[in-house]
Amino acid sequence: MEQEYIKLIFGLKLKQIRTDKNLSLFGLSKICGLSKSYLNEIEKGKKYPKPDKIILLAEKLDVPYDQMVSLKLDKNLAPIGDLLRSKILKEIPLELFGIKESDLIDIVATAPAKVNAFISTIIEIAQHYSFSRESFFLASLRSYQEANNNYFDDLEQQVLKFAKAYHLDLSKTLTSKDLEEILIEEYGYSINNGELEKYEALENLRSLFVPETKTLLLSADINEPQRAFIYAKEIGYNFLTYTDRLYSFPWIKFENFDQVLNNFYASYFAGALVIPKTQLVPQLEEVFKTDHFDTKKFLSLINSFNASPESVYQRLTNILPNSFNIQNLFFLRFTHRLGSKKYHLKKELHLSHQHSPRANETNEHYCRRWVSLKVLNDIKISQKDHEFDIQISEYDGEDNSYIVLSSATKDPFKDNQFRSISIGLLMNKQLSKKVKFLEDTKIKTQQVGVTCERCAIKNCKERQNSPIILDRIAKNKKVESIVQELHFKFKS
């Protein structure tokens, strides 16, 4: 175990033994001759006494020496011991949120019983929802992005520094050839374009990096924007000097949170390199300044970069909060297979709070009125490379409306599978100052729900299930009302 955890366990045991004997710190200090401040530091896990001091404490408290130094905790504190032995506190990215591990240890030492109850509750929730270590890391990363409005100026500056060092003109479209040359000449990479196809099980991999020989294996199915992004991400890993990293794209597994965080940083670097802020902001201003939404102009914006529509949408979540002060938005990525009735929400981001369209773990049916799902159905029929639509979504039972832009594309790695990416902007006074087309009558307004099971919209043709959760809530309220009436009736 970590030395600090051994100190903490000893401190917890000492405090428990002392309180069981109804001794104050002052009282224990009196009977053993050790200072109150020294004993306090022991109990808080800051100091571990020498053997002669442990012998003294054991004698004065009438407890066997072996029991004092054992790492076993009694029933009440056992879960805390399990937590410390698991080293999970070492995996939680506390420093990312400005929390010191020592602060958390102080909390455990101060109120072990309450912390024990909290830990047990978290474990029970995690088990109920099959919450994996990967899910925890990814949730931590999302929280980190949201806490920073998904904008990281230090990475933006690193991109500018890189472009200057390698004489890249960010006002022009970067090609994969530009970036490949840097990878080979500067970082000693060798590119392999055929090996992955020899293994059927790797059909979904776009790239695999072998660090020992600096070989980058690429799928033959990737297009030019995907190749450029992969190269830019590899450059990000090298230029930012991240050695603890993921080697496959998409990732297969990760060993620790640093790999997840570094993967995000490298991806952010790549997005900022192929979709430069200096080029994106003026084009967005052009789209926003007219009193009608110009679909051609927006699609022209997407196509002006050597990047996929998804990369452009994700880049919008960086730029809109920072350059336009549009801080209330959500990003969604859905996948859907031809012939299936299910839609899977694979990625989401919410700034600056949890907005209504969100993933659920209860197998409920997402509202079929969402434009995110509509474009998926459109592209299934049209079989085009890209379908786009825009919608104003008014959420039933809530006082929120969003203007939602959504694009659907084919999945190049899976036959008959499609994906949609959407960005929704909360319609408020701030948005109306920046976006002039909100009153455009050609934009369809749709009343939507979150899931069918929680939606009260009447006569919905798209409904996939009855509002069973709302019905349950209404029934409980009715029972509660009758019980209250009976209480007052028989009280008098």
XYZ file of C-alpha atoms in Angstrom:
492
model
C 0.000 0.000 0.000
C 0.969 3.635 -0.391
C 2.795 4.896 2.701
C 0.263 7.702 3.218
C -2.569 5.165 3.247
C -0.782 3.130 5.923
C -0.535 6.324 7.970
C -4.209 7.008 7.441
C -5.299 3.512 8.484
C -3.220 3.736 11.656
C -4.716 7.155 12.408
C -8.256 5.895 11.842
C -7.655 2.959 14.189
C -6.138 5.149 16.889
C -9.031 7.584 16.711
C -11.590 4.788 16.854
C -9.916 3.123 19.850
C -9.643 6.477 21.655
C -13.294 7.413 21.079
C -14.465 3.905 22.062
C -12.760 4.509 25.417
C -14.403 7.948 25.696
C -11.042 9.692 25.664
C -10.476 13.146 24.237
C -7.221 13.978 22.482
C -6.300 15.978 25.561
C -7.056 12.958 27.785
C -4.960 10.610 25.651
C -2.142 13.160 25.701
C -2.273 13.206 29.494
C -2.065 9.445 29.999
C 0.639 8.720 27.410
C 2.756 11.878 27.674
C 2.607 12.655 23.934
C 1.572 16.131 22.807
C -2.001 16.725 21.698
C -0.824 18.234 18.372
C 1.357 15.174 17.666
C -1.525 12.796 18.375
C -3.803 14.909 16.195
C -1.378 14.610 13.259
C -1.227 10.821 13.771
C -5.011 10.534 13.708
C -5.210 12.611 10.526
C -2.753 10.309 8.801
C -0.009 12.907 8.561
C 2.481 11.102 10.795
C 3.257 7.481 11.625
C 4.727 6.943 15.131
C 7.937 5.066 15.750
C 7.704 1.571 17.317
C 8.422 2.831 20.846
C 5.548 5.323 20.569
C 3.200 2.586 19.260
C 4.176 0.362 22.222
C 3.402 3.248 24.576
C 0.013 3.909 22.985
C -0.850 0.190 23.018
C -0.034 -0.067 26.730
C -1.987 3.046 27.744
C -5.007 2.093 25.638
C -4.822 -1.566 26.697
C -4.736 -2.814 23.092
C -2.358 -5.486 21.677
C 0.542 -4.068 19.676
C -0.254 -6.354 16.732
C -3.790 -4.970 16.578
C -2.454 -1.427 16.518
C -0.126 -2.005 13.543
C -2.425 -4.330 11.603
C -3.838 -2.916 8.365
C -7.176 -4.591 9.081
C -10.029 -2.304 10.071
C -13.130 -3.293 12.005
C -16.540 -3.697 10.412
C -17.455 -0.002 10.482
C -14.277 1.107 8.745
C -13.639 -1.944 6.548
C -15.027 -0.362 3.325
C -12.624 2.548 3.728
C -9.741 0.087 4.061
C -10.915 -1.661 0.899
C -11.060 1.687 -0.879
C -7.501 2.562 0.106
C -6.139 -0.869 -0.803
C -7.797 -0.672 -4.215
C -5.722 2.459 -4.959
C -8.736 3.949 -6.723
C -7.871 7.344 -5.253
C -4.716 7.174 -7.347
C -6.816 6.711 -10.478
C -9.330 9.473 -9.787
C -7.996 12.632 -11.493
C -8.449 14.772 -8.369
C -5.858 17.362 -9.376
C -7.817 18.044 -12.565
C -10.565 19.600 -10.453
C -8.279 21.348 -7.984
C -8.666 18.722 -5.236
C -5.655 17.555 -3.279
C -5.545 13.908 -2.270
C -4.489 15.005 1.208
C -7.724 17.030 1.498
C -9.771 13.945 0.688
C -7.819 11.914 3.229
C -8.542 14.592 5.853
C -12.268 14.239 5.119
C -12.038 10.463 5.527
C -10.191 10.864 8.818
C -12.614 13.470 10.147
C -15.868 11.637 9.444
C -15.132 8.001 8.568
C -18.657 6.737 9.232
C -20.260 9.306 6.919
C -17.624 8.774 4.230
C -18.196 5.031 4.546
C -21.907 5.520 3.875
C -21.116 7.738 0.894
C -18.654 5.228 -0.567
C -21.132 2.380 -0.159
C -23.793 4.432 -1.937
C -21.498 5.235 -4.870
C -20.466 1.577 -5.206
C -24.104 0.465 -5.174
C -25.064 3.003 -7.856
C -22.067 2.015 -9.977
C -22.985 -1.671 -9.757
C -26.627 -0.964 -10.580
C -25.699 0.886 -13.760
C -22.726 -1.348 -14.637
C -20.512 1.714 -14.304
C -17.101 0.715 -15.564
C -13.671 2.193 -14.939
C -13.687 3.417 -18.537
C -17.061 5.114 -18.020
C -15.717 6.846 -14.931
C -12.646 8.150 -16.754
C -14.682 9.383 -19.712
C -17.224 11.048 -17.406
C -14.327 12.751 -15.602
C -12.987 13.996 -18.926
C -16.396 15.388 -19.942
C -16.663 17.189 -16.607
C -13.198 18.655 -17.179
C -14.185 19.859 -20.641
C -17.398 21.365 -19.312
C -15.592 23.083 -16.423
C -13.347 24.809 -19.000
C -16.121 25.538 -21.525
C -14.257 23.064 -23.729
C -11.732 25.726 -24.694
C -8.031 25.352 -23.906
C -6.042 28.425 -24.850
C -2.677 26.826 -24.086
C -3.371 24.200 -26.777
C -4.527 26.896 -29.209
C -1.236 28.702 -28.636
C 0.746 25.480 -29.110
C -0.893 25.052 -32.524
C 0.177 28.572 -33.513
C 3.679 27.881 -32.200
C 3.860 24.653 -34.211
C 2.598 26.319 -37.396
C 5.216 29.065 -37.055
C 8.035 26.588 -36.376
C 7.198 24.524 -39.458
C 6.189 27.416 -41.744
C 2.610 26.217 -42.168
C 0.179 28.777 -43.581
C -3.008 28.232 -41.556
C -4.954 30.476 -43.932
C -4.675 27.676 -46.493
C -6.155 24.180 -46.306
C -3.744 21.691 -44.769
C -3.421 18.401 -46.615
C -2.392 15.045 -45.236
C 0.706 15.284 -47.478
C 1.819 18.433 -45.631
C 1.531 16.670 -42.295
C 2.923 13.328 -43.445
C 6.151 15.013 -44.484
C 6.595 16.433 -40.965
C 5.876 13.072 -39.341
C 8.466 11.325 -41.499
C 11.195 13.962 -41.639
C 10.901 15.445 -38.135
C 9.657 12.570 -35.994
C 11.071 9.574 -37.896
C 7.727 7.902 -38.681
C 7.205 5.262 -41.312
C 3.704 4.948 -42.804
C 2.149 1.567 -43.613
C -1.078 1.623 -45.635
C -1.853 -2.058 -46.108
C -1.095 -4.167 -43.037
C -4.335 -3.624 -41.096
C -6.434 -5.073 -43.916
C -4.807 -8.488 -43.391
C -6.687 -8.902 -40.073
C -10.463 -9.155 -40.195
C -10.804 -8.424 -36.471
C -9.209 -4.986 -37.002
C -11.762 -3.827 -39.566
C -12.922 -0.954 -37.343
C -9.433 0.387 -36.618
C -8.422 3.509 -38.494
C -4.854 3.580 -37.250
C -2.378 1.785 -35.001
C 0.964 3.206 -33.870
C 3.883 0.897 -33.032
C 6.215 3.004 -30.840
C 9.221 0.672 -30.985
C 9.685 1.260 -34.722
C 7.616 4.471 -35.013
C 5.408 2.731 -37.561
C 1.937 4.152 -38.179
C -0.411 1.548 -39.636
C -3.377 3.061 -41.473
C -6.615 1.555 -42.716
C -7.042 1.591 -46.490
C -10.642 2.796 -45.978
C -9.821 6.181 -44.468
C -10.467 9.257 -46.588
C -8.341 12.375 -46.926
C -9.856 14.311 -43.946
C -9.494 11.270 -41.680
C -5.888 10.784 -42.745
C -5.126 14.466 -42.100
C -6.690 14.276 -38.631
C -4.746 11.128 -37.702
C -1.487 12.732 -38.843
C -2.306 15.931 -36.955
C -3.075 13.949 -33.802
C 0.236 12.068 -34.043
C 2.000 15.390 -34.454
C 0.127 16.605 -31.369
C 1.421 13.704 -29.292
C 4.983 14.451 -30.389
C 4.943 18.245 -30.318
C 3.266 18.278 -26.883
C 5.718 15.544 -25.749
C 3.103 13.120 -24.429
C 4.607 9.673 -23.958
C 1.811 8.117 -21.876
C -0.646 7.698 -24.692
C -3.117 5.520 -26.570
C -1.814 3.764 -29.668
C -4.968 2.854 -31.583
C -7.693 4.997 -33.109
C -10.367 4.469 -32.022
C -8.981 3.354 -28.669
C -9.275 -0.257 -27.541
C -8.378 0.146 -23.873
C -6.492 2.514 -21.621
C -4.391 1.868 -18.544
C -4.849 5.133 -16.654
C -6.529 8.515 -16.776
C -3.432 10.278 -18.123
C -3.797 8.305 -21.343
C -7.406 9.447 -21.667
C -6.474 13.065 -20.974
C -3.474 13.049 -23.321
C -5.616 11.483 -26.047
C -8.049 14.371 -25.636
C -5.265 16.963 -25.720
C -3.742 15.450 -28.875
C -7.190 15.332 -30.511
C -7.856 18.951 -29.535
C -4.492 19.934 -31.020
C -5.387 18.110 -34.240
C -8.786 19.804 -34.481
C -7.269 23.250 -33.886
C -4.604 22.571 -36.520
C -6.844 21.392 -39.370
C -9.683 23.792 -38.425
C -7.843 26.962 -37.384
C -9.682 29.416 -35.170
C -8.568 32.328 -37.365
C -10.375 30.761 -40.332
C -13.452 29.433 -38.566
C -14.497 32.553 -36.631
C -14.928 34.884 -39.663
C -16.970 32.253 -41.502
C -19.228 31.759 -38.491
C -19.723 35.509 -38.258
C -20.895 35.480 -41.873
C -23.402 32.691 -41.140
C -24.687 34.395 -37.985
C -25.101 37.960 -39.279
C -28.004 37.391 -41.720
C -31.673 37.335 -40.664
C -32.243 34.046 -42.483
C -30.322 30.805 -42.214
C -28.214 30.234 -45.315
C -27.812 26.452 -45.627
C -25.394 26.741 -48.551
C -23.156 29.106 -46.601
C -23.082 26.795 -43.572
C -22.311 23.726 -45.687
C -19.649 25.741 -47.483
C -18.116 26.454 -44.078
C -18.001 22.732 -43.292
C -16.484 21.899 -46.658
C -13.852 24.643 -46.483
C -11.708 22.552 -44.137
C -9.918 19.275 -44.731
C -12.002 17.742 -41.952
C -15.077 15.594 -41.454
C -18.396 17.257 -40.531
C -18.046 15.704 -37.069
C -14.654 17.373 -36.554
C -16.137 20.733 -37.568
C -19.088 20.340 -35.183
C -16.743 19.388 -32.360
C -14.573 22.406 -33.159
C -17.678 24.581 -32.856
C -17.973 23.479 -29.220
C -14.495 25.005 -28.654
C -15.061 28.243 -30.558
C -18.651 29.240 -29.789
C -18.169 29.623 -26.007
C -14.857 31.444 -26.371
C -15.270 33.692 -29.420
C -19.042 34.287 -29.354
C -19.817 33.865 -25.638
C -22.392 31.202 -26.553
C -21.911 28.997 -23.512
C -25.165 27.049 -23.319
C -24.984 24.295 -25.885
C -24.955 20.544 -26.364
C -23.191 18.208 -28.778
C -24.582 14.768 -29.689
C -23.406 11.900 -31.876
C -25.909 9.171 -32.746
C -25.354 5.936 -34.630
C -28.011 3.886 -36.402
C -27.901 0.683 -38.422
C -30.081 0.129 -41.468
C -33.062 -2.070 -40.570
C -32.729 -1.441 -36.827
C -35.264 0.478 -34.748
C -32.662 1.565 -32.215
C -30.663 4.783 -32.117
C -27.549 4.864 -29.965
C -26.212 8.035 -28.395
C -22.458 7.405 -28.474
C -21.070 10.794 -27.526
C -22.374 13.889 -25.795
C -21.122 17.119 -24.305
C -23.097 19.721 -22.370
C -22.079 23.332 -21.758
C -22.693 24.888 -19.278
C -25.234 22.561 -17.648
C -27.060 19.331 -18.384
C -29.413 20.054 -21.273
C -32.472 17.964 -22.056
C -31.152 15.718 -24.854
C -28.908 13.319 -22.976
C -27.993 9.655 -22.833
C -30.072 7.323 -20.683
C -29.282 3.906 -19.284
C -32.832 2.611 -18.993
C -33.556 1.496 -22.567
C -36.056 4.273 -23.124
C -36.928 5.487 -26.606
C -35.357 8.763 -27.685
C -37.838 11.251 -29.143
C -38.204 10.560 -32.873
C -38.951 14.249 -33.452
C -35.329 15.217 -32.844
C -33.608 16.520 -35.952
C -30.658 14.294 -34.968
C -32.772 11.248 -35.766
C -34.543 12.833 -38.720
C -31.300 13.317 -40.674
C -30.398 9.679 -39.998
C -33.663 8.604 -41.587
C -33.109 11.049 -44.466
C -29.684 9.671 -45.320
C -30.946 6.079 -45.176
C -33.388 6.982 -47.934
C -31.204 9.288 -50.002
C -27.936 7.338 -49.586
C -26.095 10.650 -50.011
C -22.721 11.332 -48.458
C -24.113 14.107 -46.260
C -27.582 15.131 -45.112
C -28.179 18.361 -43.192
C -31.162 19.936 -41.445
C -31.922 22.612 -38.882
C -34.721 22.751 -36.317
C -35.963 24.764 -33.380
C -36.741 22.249 -30.655
C -39.208 23.224 -27.930
C -39.087 20.750 -25.059
C -42.417 19.602 -23.675
C -42.822 20.489 -20.002
C -39.764 22.746 -20.000
C -39.242 26.419 -20.679
C -36.287 25.825 -22.992
C -35.935 26.047 -26.754
C -32.861 25.175 -28.803
C -31.813 25.851 -32.351
C -30.286 22.565 -33.456
C -28.029 22.013 -36.466
C -27.541 18.404 -37.495
C -25.594 16.482 -40.137
C -25.683 12.786 -41.012
C -22.980 10.814 -42.824
C -22.300 7.202 -43.674
C -19.973 5.270 -41.408
C -17.011 4.418 -43.669
C -16.010 1.455 -41.509
C -19.375 -0.256 -41.070
C -21.699 -1.263 -43.872
C -25.266 0.057 -43.634
C -24.473 2.140 -40.568
C -24.947 5.886 -40.298
C -24.128 8.548 -37.767
C -25.427 12.011 -37.050
C -23.762 14.856 -35.255
C -25.703 17.750 -33.803
C -25.069 20.948 -31.973
C -27.901 22.640 -30.090
C -27.762 26.235 -28.904
C -30.020 27.412 -26.072
C -32.242 30.218 -27.361
C -31.847 33.154 -24.986
C -31.001 36.871 -25.098
C -27.298 36.186 -25.413
C -27.807 33.950 -28.447
C -30.127 36.484 -30.108
C -27.358 39.102 -29.848
C -24.946 36.861 -31.734
C -27.231 34.924 -34.097
C -29.603 36.956 -36.263
C -31.501 34.159 -38.018
C -33.386 32.908 -34.949
C -36.611 34.503 -36.234
C -36.320 32.880 -39.658
C -39.811 31.457 -40.305
C -38.415 28.892 -42.731
C -36.762 27.079 -39.831
C -39.191 24.435 -38.651
C -40.218 24.573 -34.990
C -40.928 21.184 -33.447
C -42.313 20.311 -30.039
C -40.174 17.471 -28.744
C -39.660 15.318 -25.688
C -36.628 13.579 -24.256
C -37.925 10.029 -24.356
C -41.352 8.642 -25.204
C -41.672 7.194 -21.716
C -41.393 10.701 -20.199
C -43.290 12.697 -22.832
C -46.820 14.093 -22.449
C -47.284 15.231 -26.062
C -50.706 14.098 -27.246
C -51.409 12.333 -30.547
C -47.734 11.965 -31.424
C -47.434 9.914 -34.618
C -43.755 9.218 -33.944
C -44.347 7.798 -30.463
C -42.591 4.460 -29.850
C -43.958 3.747 -26.376
C -46.602 5.034 -23.989
C -45.571 7.593 -21.325
C -45.286 4.911 -18.665
C -42.939 6.885 -16.428
C -45.203 9.941 -16.485
C -48.189 7.686 -15.782
C -46.346 6.206 -12.796
C -45.531 9.664 -11.438
C -49.146 10.800 -11.891
C -50.433 7.685 -10.122
C -48.063 8.229 -7.183
C -49.191 11.844 -6.876
C -52.826 10.754 -6.867
C -52.151 8.185 -4.143
C -50.269 10.800 -2.143
C -53.161 13.254 -2.489
C -55.761 10.688 -1.341
C -53.589 9.651 1.617
C -53.271 13.302 2.633
C -57.057 13.782 2.394
C -57.651 10.707 4.544
C -55.094 11.932 7.054
C -56.948 15.233 7.557
C -60.390 13.542 7.469
C -59.645 11.164 10.324
C -57.331 13.511 12.202
C -60.342 15.451 13.425
